[in-house]
Tab-separated table of C-alpha atoms in Angstrom:
chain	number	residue	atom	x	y	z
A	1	UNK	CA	-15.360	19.079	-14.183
A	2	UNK	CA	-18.278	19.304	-11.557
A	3	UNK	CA	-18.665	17.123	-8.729
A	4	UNK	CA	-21.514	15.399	-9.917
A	5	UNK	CA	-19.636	14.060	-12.866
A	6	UNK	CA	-15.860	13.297	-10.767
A	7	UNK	CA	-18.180	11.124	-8.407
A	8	UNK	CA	-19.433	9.403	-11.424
A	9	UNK	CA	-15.778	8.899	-12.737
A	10	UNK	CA	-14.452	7.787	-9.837
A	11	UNK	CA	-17.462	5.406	-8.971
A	12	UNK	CA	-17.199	4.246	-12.472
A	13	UNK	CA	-13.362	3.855	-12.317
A	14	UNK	CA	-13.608	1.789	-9.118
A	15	UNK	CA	-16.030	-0.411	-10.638
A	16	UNK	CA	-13.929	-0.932	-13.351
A	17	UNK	CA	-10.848	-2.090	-11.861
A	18	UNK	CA	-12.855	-4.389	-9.485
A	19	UNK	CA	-13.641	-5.875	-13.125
A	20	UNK	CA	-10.253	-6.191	-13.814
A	21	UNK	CA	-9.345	-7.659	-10.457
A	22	UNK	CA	-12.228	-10.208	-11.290
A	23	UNK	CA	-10.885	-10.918	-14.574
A	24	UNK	CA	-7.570	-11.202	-13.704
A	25	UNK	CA	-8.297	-13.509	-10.970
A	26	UNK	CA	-10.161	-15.659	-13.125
A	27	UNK	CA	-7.327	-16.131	-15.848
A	28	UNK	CA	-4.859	-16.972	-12.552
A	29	UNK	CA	-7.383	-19.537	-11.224
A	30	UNK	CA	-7.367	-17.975	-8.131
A	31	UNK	CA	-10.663	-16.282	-5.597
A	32	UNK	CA	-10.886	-12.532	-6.484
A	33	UNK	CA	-11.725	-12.168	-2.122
A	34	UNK	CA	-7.665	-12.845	-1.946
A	35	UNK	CA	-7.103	-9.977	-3.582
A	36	UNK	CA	-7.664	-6.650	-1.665
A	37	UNK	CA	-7.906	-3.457	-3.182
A	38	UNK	CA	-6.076	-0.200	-1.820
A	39	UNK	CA	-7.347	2.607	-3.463
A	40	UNK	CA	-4.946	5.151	-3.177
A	41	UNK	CA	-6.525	8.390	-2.395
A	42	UNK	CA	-3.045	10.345	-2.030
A	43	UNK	CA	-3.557	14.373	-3.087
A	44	UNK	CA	-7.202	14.158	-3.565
A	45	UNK	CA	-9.341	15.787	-0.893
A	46	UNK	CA	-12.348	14.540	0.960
A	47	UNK	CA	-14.843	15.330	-1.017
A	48	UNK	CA	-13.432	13.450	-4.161
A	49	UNK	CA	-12.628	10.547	-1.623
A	50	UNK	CA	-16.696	10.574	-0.470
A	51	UNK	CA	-18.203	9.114	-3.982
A	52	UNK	CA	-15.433	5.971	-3.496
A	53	UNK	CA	-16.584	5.554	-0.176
A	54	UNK	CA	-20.511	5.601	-1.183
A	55	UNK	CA	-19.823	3.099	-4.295
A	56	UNK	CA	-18.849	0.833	-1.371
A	57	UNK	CA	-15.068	1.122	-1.243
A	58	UNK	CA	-13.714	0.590	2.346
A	59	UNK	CA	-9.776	0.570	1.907
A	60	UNK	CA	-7.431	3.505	1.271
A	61	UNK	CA	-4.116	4.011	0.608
A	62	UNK	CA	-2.099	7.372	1.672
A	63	UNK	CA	1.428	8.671	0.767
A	64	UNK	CA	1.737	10.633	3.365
A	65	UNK	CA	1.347	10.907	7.186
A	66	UNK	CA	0.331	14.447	7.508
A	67	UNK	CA	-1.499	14.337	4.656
A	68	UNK	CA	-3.882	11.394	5.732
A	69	UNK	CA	-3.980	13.125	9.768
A	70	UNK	CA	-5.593	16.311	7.691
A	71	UNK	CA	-8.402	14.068	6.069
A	72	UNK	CA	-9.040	10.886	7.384
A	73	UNK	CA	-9.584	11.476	10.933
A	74	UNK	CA	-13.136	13.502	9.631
A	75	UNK	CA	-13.671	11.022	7.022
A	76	UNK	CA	-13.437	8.012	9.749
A	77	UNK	CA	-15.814	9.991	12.168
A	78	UNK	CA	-18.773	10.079	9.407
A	79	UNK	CA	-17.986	6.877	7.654
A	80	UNK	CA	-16.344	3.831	10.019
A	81	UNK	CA	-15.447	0.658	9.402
A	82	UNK	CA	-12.451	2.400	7.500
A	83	UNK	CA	-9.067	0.438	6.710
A	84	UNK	CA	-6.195	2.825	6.310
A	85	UNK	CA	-2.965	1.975	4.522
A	86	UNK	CA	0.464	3.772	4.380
A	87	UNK	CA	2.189	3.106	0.913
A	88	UNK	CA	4.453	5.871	0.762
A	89	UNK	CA	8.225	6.474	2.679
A	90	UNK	CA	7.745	6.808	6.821
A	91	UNK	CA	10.281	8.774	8.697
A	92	UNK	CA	10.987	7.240	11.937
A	93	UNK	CA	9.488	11.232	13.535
A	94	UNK	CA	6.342	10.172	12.158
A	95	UNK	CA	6.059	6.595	13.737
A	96	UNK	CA	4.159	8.102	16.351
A	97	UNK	CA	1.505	9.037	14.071
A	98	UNK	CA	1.587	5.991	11.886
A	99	UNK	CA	0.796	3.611	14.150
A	100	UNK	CA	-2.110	5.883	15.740
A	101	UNK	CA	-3.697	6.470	12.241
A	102	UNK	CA	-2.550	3.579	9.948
A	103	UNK	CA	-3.894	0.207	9.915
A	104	UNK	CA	-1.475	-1.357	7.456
A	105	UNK	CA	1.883	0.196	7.035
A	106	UNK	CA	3.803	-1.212	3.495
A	107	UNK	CA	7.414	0.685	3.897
A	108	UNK	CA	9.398	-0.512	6.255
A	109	UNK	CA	12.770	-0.716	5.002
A	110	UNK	CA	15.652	-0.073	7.369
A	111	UNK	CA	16.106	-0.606	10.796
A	112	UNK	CA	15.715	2.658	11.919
A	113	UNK	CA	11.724	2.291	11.179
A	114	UNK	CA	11.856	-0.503	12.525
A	115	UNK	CA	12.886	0.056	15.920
A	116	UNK	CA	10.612	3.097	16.219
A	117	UNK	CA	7.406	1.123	15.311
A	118	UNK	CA	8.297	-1.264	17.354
A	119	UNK	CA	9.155	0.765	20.623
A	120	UNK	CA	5.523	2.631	19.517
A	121	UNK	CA	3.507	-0.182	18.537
A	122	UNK	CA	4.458	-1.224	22.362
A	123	UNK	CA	3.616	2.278	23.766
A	124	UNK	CA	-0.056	2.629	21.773
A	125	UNK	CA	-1.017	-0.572	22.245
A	126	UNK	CA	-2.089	-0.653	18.574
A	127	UNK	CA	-0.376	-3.274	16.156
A	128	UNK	CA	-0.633	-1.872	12.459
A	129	UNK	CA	0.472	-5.074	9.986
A	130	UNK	CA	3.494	-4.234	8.626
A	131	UNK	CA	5.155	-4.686	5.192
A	132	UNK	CA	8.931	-4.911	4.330
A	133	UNK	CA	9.436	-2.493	1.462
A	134	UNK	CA	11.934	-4.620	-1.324
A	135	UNK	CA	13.643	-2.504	-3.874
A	136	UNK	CA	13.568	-5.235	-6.273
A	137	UNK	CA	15.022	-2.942	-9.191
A	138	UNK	CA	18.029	-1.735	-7.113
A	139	UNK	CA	17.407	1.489	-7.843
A	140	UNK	CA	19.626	4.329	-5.815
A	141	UNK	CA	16.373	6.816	-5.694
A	142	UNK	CA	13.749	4.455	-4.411
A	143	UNK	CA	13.586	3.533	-0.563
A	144	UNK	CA	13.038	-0.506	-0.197
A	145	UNK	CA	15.857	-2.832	1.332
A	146	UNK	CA	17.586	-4.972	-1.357
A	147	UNK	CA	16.706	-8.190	-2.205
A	148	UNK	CA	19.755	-9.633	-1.190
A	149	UNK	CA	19.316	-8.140	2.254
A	150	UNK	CA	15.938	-8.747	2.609
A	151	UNK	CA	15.951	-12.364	4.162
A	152	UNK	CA	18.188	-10.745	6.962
A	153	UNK	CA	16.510	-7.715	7.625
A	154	UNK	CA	12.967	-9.167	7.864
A	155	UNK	CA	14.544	-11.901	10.529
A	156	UNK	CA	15.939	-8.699	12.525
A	157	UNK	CA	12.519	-7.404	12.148
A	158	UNK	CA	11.756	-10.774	13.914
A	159	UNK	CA	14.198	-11.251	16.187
A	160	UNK	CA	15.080	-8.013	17.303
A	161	UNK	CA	12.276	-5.679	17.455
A	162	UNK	CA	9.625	-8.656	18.163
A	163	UNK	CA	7.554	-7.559	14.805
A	164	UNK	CA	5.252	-9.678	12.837
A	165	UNK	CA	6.099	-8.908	8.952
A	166	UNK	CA	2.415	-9.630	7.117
A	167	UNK	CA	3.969	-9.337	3.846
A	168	UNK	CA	6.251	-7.804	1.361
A	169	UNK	CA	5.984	-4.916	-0.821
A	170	UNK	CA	7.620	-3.374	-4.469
A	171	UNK	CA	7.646	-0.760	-6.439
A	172	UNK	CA	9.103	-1.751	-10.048
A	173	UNK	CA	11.078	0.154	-12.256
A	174	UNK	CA	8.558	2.142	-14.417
A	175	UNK	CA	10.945	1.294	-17.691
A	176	UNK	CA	10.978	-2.237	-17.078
A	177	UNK	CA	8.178	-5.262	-17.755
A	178	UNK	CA	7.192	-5.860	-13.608
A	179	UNK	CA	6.543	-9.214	-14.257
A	180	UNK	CA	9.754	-10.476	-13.388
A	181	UNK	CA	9.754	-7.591	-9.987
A	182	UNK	CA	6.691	-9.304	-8.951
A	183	UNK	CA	8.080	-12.742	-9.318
A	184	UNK	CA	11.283	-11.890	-7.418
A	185	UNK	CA	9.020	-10.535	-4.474
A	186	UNK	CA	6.896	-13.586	-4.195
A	187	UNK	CA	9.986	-15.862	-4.289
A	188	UNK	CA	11.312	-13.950	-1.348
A	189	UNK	CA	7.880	-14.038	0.671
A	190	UNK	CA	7.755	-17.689	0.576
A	191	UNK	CA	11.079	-18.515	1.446
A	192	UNK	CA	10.372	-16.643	4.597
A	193	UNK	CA	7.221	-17.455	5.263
A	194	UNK	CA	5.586	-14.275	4.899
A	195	UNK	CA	1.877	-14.308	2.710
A	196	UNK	CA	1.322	-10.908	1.599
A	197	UNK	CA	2.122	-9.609	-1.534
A	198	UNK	CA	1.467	-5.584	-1.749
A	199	UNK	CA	2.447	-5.243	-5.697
A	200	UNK	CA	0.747	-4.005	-8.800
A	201	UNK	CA	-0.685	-0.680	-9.519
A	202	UNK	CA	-2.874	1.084	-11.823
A	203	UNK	CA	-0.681	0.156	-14.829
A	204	UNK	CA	-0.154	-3.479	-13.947
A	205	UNK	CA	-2.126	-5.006	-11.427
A	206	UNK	CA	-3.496	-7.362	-13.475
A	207	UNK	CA	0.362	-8.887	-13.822
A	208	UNK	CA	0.754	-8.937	-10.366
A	209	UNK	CA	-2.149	-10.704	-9.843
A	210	UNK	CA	-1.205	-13.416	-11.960
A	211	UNK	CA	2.009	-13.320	-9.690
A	212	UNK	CA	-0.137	-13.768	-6.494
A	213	UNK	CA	-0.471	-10.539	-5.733
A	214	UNK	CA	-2.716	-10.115	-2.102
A	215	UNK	CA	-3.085	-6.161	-2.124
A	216	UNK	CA	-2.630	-4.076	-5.482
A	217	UNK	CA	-2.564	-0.502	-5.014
A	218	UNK	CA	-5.176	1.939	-7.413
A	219	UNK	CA	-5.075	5.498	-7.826
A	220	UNK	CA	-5.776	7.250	-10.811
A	221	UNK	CA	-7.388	4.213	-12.715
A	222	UNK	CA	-10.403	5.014	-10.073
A	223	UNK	CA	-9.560	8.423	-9.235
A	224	UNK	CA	-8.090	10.354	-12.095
A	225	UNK	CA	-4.581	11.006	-13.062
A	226	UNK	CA	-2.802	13.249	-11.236
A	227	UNK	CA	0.194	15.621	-11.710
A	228	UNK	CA	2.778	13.899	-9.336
A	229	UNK	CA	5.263	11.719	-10.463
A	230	UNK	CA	5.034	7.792	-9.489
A	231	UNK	CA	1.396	7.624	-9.875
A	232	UNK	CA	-0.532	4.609	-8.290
């Protein structure tokens, strides 16, 4: 495919899904501008990112840390006003890094990350919101703290380290209907107090709007599919 026809597929895909978000909204009763959309730019290079940016698109989400250090630093310097996201695992080595180049970080999930955010969110100066990552399947493979635990871990988070937990993220189990995931999360959010909802991807967004979803995260409904497992 050429570039001038990926920019129109992924300006067209990101126009669609803002559709969706509309819609979706609508049938929930609730005001599309509570809804913010992370389009997840993880493996795809600048130049496929550019087009996104041009169709007016000013929030990204990112797997990786070194992977977002190798683009988005360039990308920031041309076009500001940028809101970066970090969706996938963080390694307490990398906190360092996070903090510098993320604006939102959705995974924290044990209190190793925890501490080292907080002991570098006091050294930078900089204060990323953060997001408890809940496994809400249970499933051995996927990082997240358990539901069970989650009520305790995000008053350590509190108490202990001094961080203010913006909201709560999941992944579902890709065999299972998310509904009831998304449900779980937002039952756990208000009985702490906590108002984001980071749920919903390219396969079910629309659910997780209806389940108050505040961020959904979109890859390859805007960008393309990719050849990685756990696509956005």
């Amino acid at each position: 495919m050429n570039t001038q026809a990926e920019a129109r597929d992924a300006a067209s895909g990101l126009h669609a899904v803002r559709g969706e978000i509309l819609s979706a909204c609508r049938d929930a009763g609730r005001d599309s501008a509570a809804v913010t959309l992370v389009a997840v730019s993880k493996t795809f290079p600048a130049p496929e990112i550019v087009p996104v940016i041009a169709a007016g698109q000013r929030v990204f989400g990112e797997n990786r840390v070194q992977e977002a250090q190798g683009k988005w630093p360039a990308l920031c310097a041309v076009h500001p006003g940028m809101e970066l996201h970090l969706i996938g695992p963080l390694q307490s080595n990398k906190a360092r890094e996070a903090v510098a180049l993320f604006d939102v970080i959705h995974t924290v999930d044990r209190p190793k990350i925890a501490i080292a955010l907080a002991e570098e969110m006091a050294r930078q100066g900089r204060r990323p919101r953060l997001f408890v990552q809940v496994n809400t399947g249970a499933e051995p493979q996927k990082a997240g703290v358990l539901p069970e635990a989650a009520d305790a871990f995000i008053a350590e988070c509190r108490e202990q380290h001094g961080l203010e937990i913006f909201g709560l993220m999941c992944i579902p189990p890709a065999i299972e209907v998310p509904d009831p995931h998304f449900a779980l999360l937002a039952k756990i959010a208000a009985r702490n107090g906590v108002s984001g909802l980071s749920m919903g991807m390219s396969a079910d967004f629309p659910a997780a709007i209806r389940q108050g979803a505040t961020h959904v995260r979109v890859g390859s409904a805007i960008f393309g599919h990719r050849s990685l497992p756990n696509e956005a």
